[in-house]
């Protein structure tokens, strides 16, 4: 009669484990916001149906009544999208911070030279690095879809470097225009 649910950033493996361990209804959940929020209004919660409809519908209705935006997805689709939303973005910020450290540049000395883009990246990097390192390590390691996303990032970096190393402005502009076109799609 009970509902078993999780609150995790990865869905496939936890959902499989819950389904194997518990015969009742199972729902995978992922609140897309941190624990410091005062209420659910305006925040997104992803629900992944494991088994059963009764508790799933109850939970979805409860969250929506509290003002949450509920997104229903399969565990596979959730993890594929989270590989971009969390895996890729966190990886980029971690690498950005590591590169600044590797260059031996004092992060505080950069504030006086910051462009709006750099200031945003710097703020996001500092915020991520101020959080629990184990959480971010687990997000990187536990989502199998991260490997695909990070290979795509590796390929993208190689493509950009190819044009920069050859001082090929036309090729780099073409790459930027193709990416701009992709983001402009409706």
PDB file of C-alpha atoms in Angstrom:
ATOM      1  CA  UNK A   1       0.000   0.000   0.000  1.00  0.00           C
ATOM      2  CA  UNK A   2       3.005   2.311   0.384  1.00  0.00           C
ATOM      3  CA  UNK A   3       4.921   4.355  -2.147  1.00  0.00           C
ATOM      4  CA  UNK A   4       8.699   4.048  -2.472  1.00  0.00           C
ATOM      5  CA  UNK A   5      10.379   7.043  -4.081  1.00  0.00           C
ATOM      6  CA  UNK A   6      13.808   8.569  -4.293  1.00  0.00           C
ATOM      7  CA  UNK A   7      15.139  12.112  -4.516  1.00  0.00           C
ATOM      8  CA  UNK A   8      18.180  11.672  -6.732  1.00  0.00           C
ATOM      9  CA  UNK A   9      19.857  13.329  -9.708  1.00  0.00           C
ATOM     10  CA  UNK A  10      20.130  10.028 -11.592  1.00  0.00           C
ATOM     11  CA  UNK A  11      17.124   7.843 -12.313  1.00  0.00           C
ATOM     12  CA  UNK A  12      17.875   4.575 -14.170  1.00  0.00           C
ATOM     13  CA  UNK A  13      19.917   2.729 -11.556  1.00  0.00           C
ATOM     14  CA  UNK A  14      17.991   3.949  -8.484  1.00  0.00           C
ATOM     15  CA  UNK A  15      14.658   3.107 -10.157  1.00  0.00           C
ATOM     16  CA  UNK A  16      15.891  -0.376 -11.071  1.00  0.00           C
ATOM     17  CA  UNK A  17      17.098  -0.937  -7.490  1.00  0.00           C
ATOM     18  CA  UNK A  18      13.788   0.238  -5.985  1.00  0.00           C
ATOM     19  CA  UNK A  19      11.772  -1.950  -8.351  1.00  0.00           C
ATOM     20  CA  UNK A  20      13.910  -4.988  -7.476  1.00  0.00           C
ATOM     21  CA  UNK A  21      13.736  -4.384  -3.717  1.00  0.00           C
ATOM     22  CA  UNK A  22      10.113  -3.323  -3.243  1.00  0.00           C
ATOM     23  CA  UNK A  23       6.940  -4.984  -4.588  1.00  0.00           C
ATOM     24  CA  UNK A  24       4.701  -1.918  -4.229  1.00  0.00           C
ATOM     25  CA  UNK A  25       4.367   1.280  -6.228  1.00  0.00           C
ATOM     26  CA  UNK A  26       7.603   3.071  -7.148  1.00  0.00           C
ATOM     27  CA  UNK A  27       8.257   6.597  -8.437  1.00  0.00           C
ATOM     28  CA  UNK A  28      11.596   8.174  -9.245  1.00  0.00           C
ATOM     29  CA  UNK A  29      11.755  11.882  -8.442  1.00  0.00           C
ATOM     30  CA  UNK A  30      14.277  14.609  -9.139  1.00  0.00           C
ATOM     31  CA  UNK A  31      13.630  18.121  -7.829  1.00  0.00           C
ATOM     32  CA  UNK A  32      15.547  20.464 -10.149  1.00  0.00           C
ATOM     33  CA  UNK A  33      16.433  22.888  -7.369  1.00  0.00           C
ATOM     34  CA  UNK A  34      18.425  22.893  -4.157  1.00  0.00           C
ATOM     35  CA  UNK A  35      17.300  22.184  -0.618  1.00  0.00           C
ATOM     36  CA  UNK A  36      17.293  25.861   0.396  1.00  0.00           C
ATOM     37  CA  UNK A  37      14.075  26.759  -1.403  1.00  0.00           C
ATOM     38  CA  UNK A  38      11.139  27.860   0.751  1.00  0.00           C
ATOM     39  CA  UNK A  39       8.440  26.253  -1.404  1.00  0.00           C
ATOM     40  CA  UNK A  40       7.828  24.391  -4.655  1.00  0.00           C
ATOM     41  CA  UNK A  41       6.126  27.241  -6.525  1.00  0.00           C
ATOM     42  CA  UNK A  42       7.675  27.736  -9.941  1.00  0.00           C
ATOM     43  CA  UNK A  43      10.238  24.952  -9.505  1.00  0.00           C
ATOM     44  CA  UNK A  44      10.460  21.847 -11.661  1.00  0.00           C
ATOM     45  CA  UNK A  45      10.224  18.308 -10.345  1.00  0.00           C
ATOM     46  CA  UNK A  46      10.805  15.386 -12.708  1.00  0.00           C
ATOM     47  CA  UNK A  47       8.775  12.229 -12.078  1.00  0.00           C
ATOM     48  CA  UNK A  48       9.671   8.849 -13.527  1.00  0.00           C
ATOM     49  CA  UNK A  49       7.026   6.164 -13.271  1.00  0.00           C
ATOM     50  CA  UNK A  50       8.393   2.939 -11.882  1.00  0.00           C
ATOM     51  CA  UNK A  51       5.379   0.836 -11.007  1.00  0.00           C
ATOM     52  CA  UNK A  52       1.737   1.672 -10.315  1.00  0.00           C
ATOM     53  CA  UNK A  53      -0.492   4.612 -11.134  1.00  0.00           C
ATOM     54  CA  UNK A  54      -2.290   5.481  -7.874  1.00  0.00           C
ATOM     55  CA  UNK A  55       0.638   6.985  -5.939  1.00  0.00           C
ATOM     56  CA  UNK A  56       2.177   8.438  -9.078  1.00  0.00           C
ATOM     57  CA  UNK A  57      -1.025  10.399  -9.806  1.00  0.00           C
ATOM     58  CA  UNK A  58      -1.352  11.417  -6.144  1.00  0.00           C
ATOM     59  CA  UNK A  59       2.241  12.700  -6.032  1.00  0.00           C
ATOM     60  CA  UNK A  60       1.933  14.541  -9.359  1.00  0.00           C
ATOM     61  CA  UNK A  61      -1.307  16.225  -8.229  1.00  0.00           C
ATOM     62  CA  UNK A  62       0.223  17.118  -4.838  1.00  0.00           C
ATOM     63  CA  UNK A  63       3.282  18.726  -6.425  1.00  0.00           C
ATOM     64  CA  UNK A  64       1.215  20.652  -8.981  1.00  0.00           C
ATOM     65  CA  UNK A  65      -1.146  21.880  -6.253  1.00  0.00           C
ATOM     66  CA  UNK A  66       1.924  23.254  -4.448  1.00  0.00           C
ATOM     67  CA  UNK A  67       2.847  25.210  -7.587  1.00  0.00           C
ATOM     68  CA  UNK A  68       5.585  22.933  -8.926  1.00  0.00           C
ATOM     69  CA  UNK A  69       6.063  22.369 -12.632  1.00  0.00           C
ATOM     70  CA  UNK A  70       5.962  18.600 -13.016  1.00  0.00           C
ATOM     71  CA  UNK A  71       7.778  17.018 -15.924  1.00  0.00           C
ATOM     72  CA  UNK A  72       7.104  13.325 -16.545  1.00  0.00           C
ATOM     73  CA  UNK A  73       9.891  11.368 -18.256  1.00  0.00           C
ATOM     74  CA  UNK A  74      11.246   7.876 -18.527  1.00  0.00           C
ATOM     75  CA  UNK A  75      14.337   7.175 -16.447  1.00  0.00           C
ATOM     76  CA  UNK A  76      16.396   6.818 -19.637  1.00  0.00           C
ATOM     77  CA  UNK A  77      15.205  10.151 -21.046  1.00  0.00           C
ATOM     78  CA  UNK A  78      15.773  11.860 -17.677  1.00  0.00           C
ATOM     79  CA  UNK A  79      19.349  10.619 -17.460  1.00  0.00           C
ATOM     80  CA  UNK A  80      20.073  11.542 -21.089  1.00  0.00           C
ATOM     81  CA  UNK A  81      18.878  15.108 -20.531  1.00  0.00           C
ATOM     82  CA  UNK A  82      20.549  15.394 -17.116  1.00  0.00           C
ATOM     83  CA  UNK A  83      23.826  14.404 -18.785  1.00  0.00           C
ATOM     84  CA  UNK A  84      23.557  17.761 -20.575  1.00  0.00           C
ATOM     85  CA  UNK A  85      21.881  19.825 -17.852  1.00  0.00           C
ATOM     86  CA  UNK A  86      24.086  18.621 -14.989  1.00  0.00           C
ATOM     87  CA  UNK A  87      26.863  16.391 -16.295  1.00  0.00           C
ATOM     88  CA  UNK A  88      28.021  18.658 -19.094  1.00  0.00           C
ATOM     89  CA  UNK A  89      27.478  21.991 -17.338  1.00  0.00           C
ATOM     90  CA  UNK A  90      29.112  20.888 -14.079  1.00  0.00           C
ATOM     91  CA  UNK A  91      32.024  19.347 -15.984  1.00  0.00           C
ATOM     92  CA  UNK A  92      32.605  22.616 -17.865  1.00  0.00           C
ATOM     93  CA  UNK A  93      32.578  24.649 -14.645  1.00  0.00           C
ATOM     94  CA  UNK A  94      34.925  22.223 -12.877  1.00  0.00           C
ATOM     95  CA  UNK A  95      37.302  22.278 -15.860  1.00  0.00           C
ATOM     96  CA  UNK A  96      37.085  26.095 -16.014  1.00  0.00           C
ATOM     97  CA  UNK A  97      38.112  26.336 -12.357  1.00  0.00           C
ATOM     98  CA  UNK A  98      40.895  23.799 -12.830  1.00  0.00           C
ATOM     99  CA  UNK A  99      42.260  25.690 -15.851  1.00  0.00           C
ATOM    100  CA  UNK A 100      42.390  28.945 -13.856  1.00  0.00           C
ATOM    101  CA  UNK A 101      44.241  27.097 -11.090  1.00  0.00           C
ATOM    102  CA  UNK A 102      46.591  25.459 -13.633  1.00  0.00           C
ATOM    103  CA  UNK A 103      47.381  28.879 -15.110  1.00  0.00           C
ATOM    104  CA  UNK A 104      48.339  30.094 -11.626  1.00  0.00           C
ATOM    105  CA  UNK A 105      45.936  33.035 -11.816  1.00  0.00           C
ATOM    106  CA  UNK A 106      44.523  34.305  -8.524  1.00  0.00           C
ATOM    107  CA  UNK A 107      40.723  34.111  -9.020  1.00  0.00           C
ATOM    108  CA  UNK A 108      40.265  37.315  -6.989  1.00  0.00           C
ATOM    109  CA  UNK A 109      42.528  39.255  -9.377  1.00  0.00           C
ATOM    110  CA  UNK A 110      40.155  38.548 -12.257  1.00  0.00           C
ATOM    111  CA  UNK A 111      37.191  40.510 -10.913  1.00  0.00           C
ATOM    112  CA  UNK A 112      38.648  43.837 -12.071  1.00  0.00           C
ATOM    113  CA  UNK A 113      38.971  42.509 -15.625  1.00  0.00           C
ATOM    114  CA  UNK A 114      35.733  40.552 -15.862  1.00  0.00           C
ATOM    115  CA  UNK A 115      33.469  40.817 -18.861  1.00  0.00           C
ATOM    116  CA  UNK A 116      29.795  39.966 -18.271  1.00  0.00           C
ATOM    117  CA  UNK A 117      30.348  36.474 -19.719  1.00  0.00           C
ATOM    118  CA  UNK A 118      33.393  35.810 -17.557  1.00  0.00           C
ATOM    119  CA  UNK A 119      31.673  37.214 -14.460  1.00  0.00           C
ATOM    120  CA  UNK A 120      28.760  34.812 -14.977  1.00  0.00           C
ATOM    121  CA  UNK A 121      31.068  31.813 -15.492  1.00  0.00           C
ATOM    122  CA  UNK A 122      33.226  32.819 -12.531  1.00  0.00           C
ATOM    123  CA  UNK A 123      30.173  33.191 -10.292  1.00  0.00           C
ATOM    124  CA  UNK A 124      28.793  29.807 -11.375  1.00  0.00           C
ATOM    125  CA  UNK A 125      32.194  28.140 -10.913  1.00  0.00           C
ATOM    126  CA  UNK A 126      32.649  29.591  -7.430  1.00  0.00           C
ATOM    127  CA  UNK A 127      29.131  28.515  -6.480  1.00  0.00           C
ATOM    128  CA  UNK A 128      29.670  24.954  -7.707  1.00  0.00           C
ATOM    129  CA  UNK A 129      33.061  24.686  -5.993  1.00  0.00           C
ATOM    130  CA  UNK A 130      31.557  25.917  -2.711  1.00  0.00           C
ATOM    131  CA  UNK A 131      29.165  22.946  -2.664  1.00  0.00           C
ATOM    132  CA  UNK A 132      29.699  19.353  -1.550  1.00  0.00           C
ATOM    133  CA  UNK A 133      32.418  17.903  -3.804  1.00  0.00           C
ATOM    134  CA  UNK A 134      31.161  14.348  -3.223  1.00  0.00           C
ATOM    135  CA  UNK A 135      27.725  15.256  -4.605  1.00  0.00           C
ATOM    136  CA  UNK A 136      29.203  16.682  -7.800  1.00  0.00           C
ATOM    137  CA  UNK A 137      31.578  13.736  -8.142  1.00  0.00           C
ATOM    138  CA  UNK A 138      28.626  11.334  -7.844  1.00  0.00           C
ATOM    139  CA  UNK A 139      26.632  13.250 -10.440  1.00  0.00           C
ATOM    140  CA  UNK A 140      29.600  12.927 -12.824  1.00  0.00           C
ATOM    141  CA  UNK A 141      30.246   9.256 -12.091  1.00  0.00           C
ATOM    142  CA  UNK A 142      26.777   7.766 -11.614  1.00  0.00           C
ATOM    143  CA  UNK A 143      24.971   8.866 -14.765  1.00  0.00           C
ATOM    144  CA  UNK A 144      25.993   6.512 -17.585  1.00  0.00           C
ATOM    145  CA  UNK A 145      24.748   9.041 -20.144  1.00  0.00           C
ATOM    146  CA  UNK A 146      27.455  11.487 -19.010  1.00  0.00           C
ATOM    147  CA  UNK A 147      30.057   9.533 -20.960  1.00  0.00           C
ATOM    148  CA  UNK A 148      28.240  10.216 -24.237  1.00  0.00           C
ATOM    149  CA  UNK A 149      27.791  13.910 -23.412  1.00  0.00           C
ATOM    150  CA  UNK A 150      31.422  14.321 -22.396  1.00  0.00           C
ATOM    151  CA  UNK A 151      32.642  12.591 -25.573  1.00  0.00           C
ATOM    152  CA  UNK A 152      30.582  15.148 -27.519  1.00  0.00           C
ATOM    153  CA  UNK A 153      32.244  17.935 -25.519  1.00  0.00           C
ATOM    154  CA  UNK A 154      35.669  16.421 -26.173  1.00  0.00           C
ATOM    155  CA  UNK A 155      34.891  16.331 -29.908  1.00  0.00           C
ATOM    156  CA  UNK A 156      33.670  19.939 -29.832  1.00  0.00           C
ATOM    157  CA  UNK A 157      36.827  21.136 -28.054  1.00  0.00           C
ATOM    158  CA  UNK A 158      38.960  19.276 -30.605  1.00  0.00           C
ATOM    159  CA  UNK A 159      37.056  20.919 -33.479  1.00  0.00           C
ATOM    160  CA  UNK A 160      37.490  24.403 -32.010  1.00  0.00           C
ATOM    161  CA  UNK A 161      41.183  23.809 -31.266  1.00  0.00           C
ATOM    162  CA  UNK A 162      41.700  22.549 -34.817  1.00  0.00           C
ATOM    163  CA  UNK A 163      40.631  25.908 -36.222  1.00  0.00           C
ATOM    164  CA  UNK A 164      42.468  27.962 -33.588  1.00  0.00           C
ATOM    165  CA  UNK A 165      45.744  26.075 -33.992  1.00  0.00           C
ATOM    166  CA  UNK A 166      45.593  26.594 -37.756  1.00  0.00           C
ATOM    167  CA  UNK A 167      44.455  30.226 -37.379  1.00  0.00           C
ATOM    168  CA  UNK A 168      41.520  29.339 -39.644  1.00  0.00           C
ATOM    169  CA  UNK A 169      39.075  32.178 -39.061  1.00  0.00           C
ATOM    170  CA  UNK A 170      36.709  31.044 -41.828  1.00  0.00           C
ATOM    171  CA  UNK A 171      36.429  27.546 -40.362  1.00  0.00           C
ATOM    172  CA  UNK A 172      35.840  28.877 -36.851  1.00  0.00           C
ATOM    173  CA  UNK A 173      33.220  31.343 -38.089  1.00  0.00           C
ATOM    174  CA  UNK A 174      31.485  28.519 -39.978  1.00  0.00           C
ATOM    175  CA  UNK A 175      31.483  26.401 -36.812  1.00  0.00           C
ATOM    176  CA  UNK A 176      30.026  29.279 -34.787  1.00  0.00           C
ATOM    177  CA  UNK A 177      27.370  29.986 -37.434  1.00  0.00           C
ATOM    178  CA  UNK A 178      26.323  26.305 -37.576  1.00  0.00           C
ATOM    179  CA  UNK A 179      26.006  26.241 -33.793  1.00  0.00           C
ATOM    180  CA  UNK A 180      24.116  29.543 -33.797  1.00  0.00           C
ATOM    181  CA  UNK A 181      21.714  28.120 -36.380  1.00  0.00           C
ATOM    182  CA  UNK A 182      21.140  25.003 -34.218  1.00  0.00           C
ATOM    183  CA  UNK A 183      20.284  27.146 -31.195  1.00  0.00           C
ATOM    184  CA  UNK A 184      17.978  29.332 -33.279  1.00  0.00           C
ATOM    185  CA  UNK A 185      15.773  26.385 -34.265  1.00  0.00           C
ATOM    186  CA  UNK A 186      12.216  26.396 -33.036  1.00  0.00           C
TER     187      UNK A 186
END
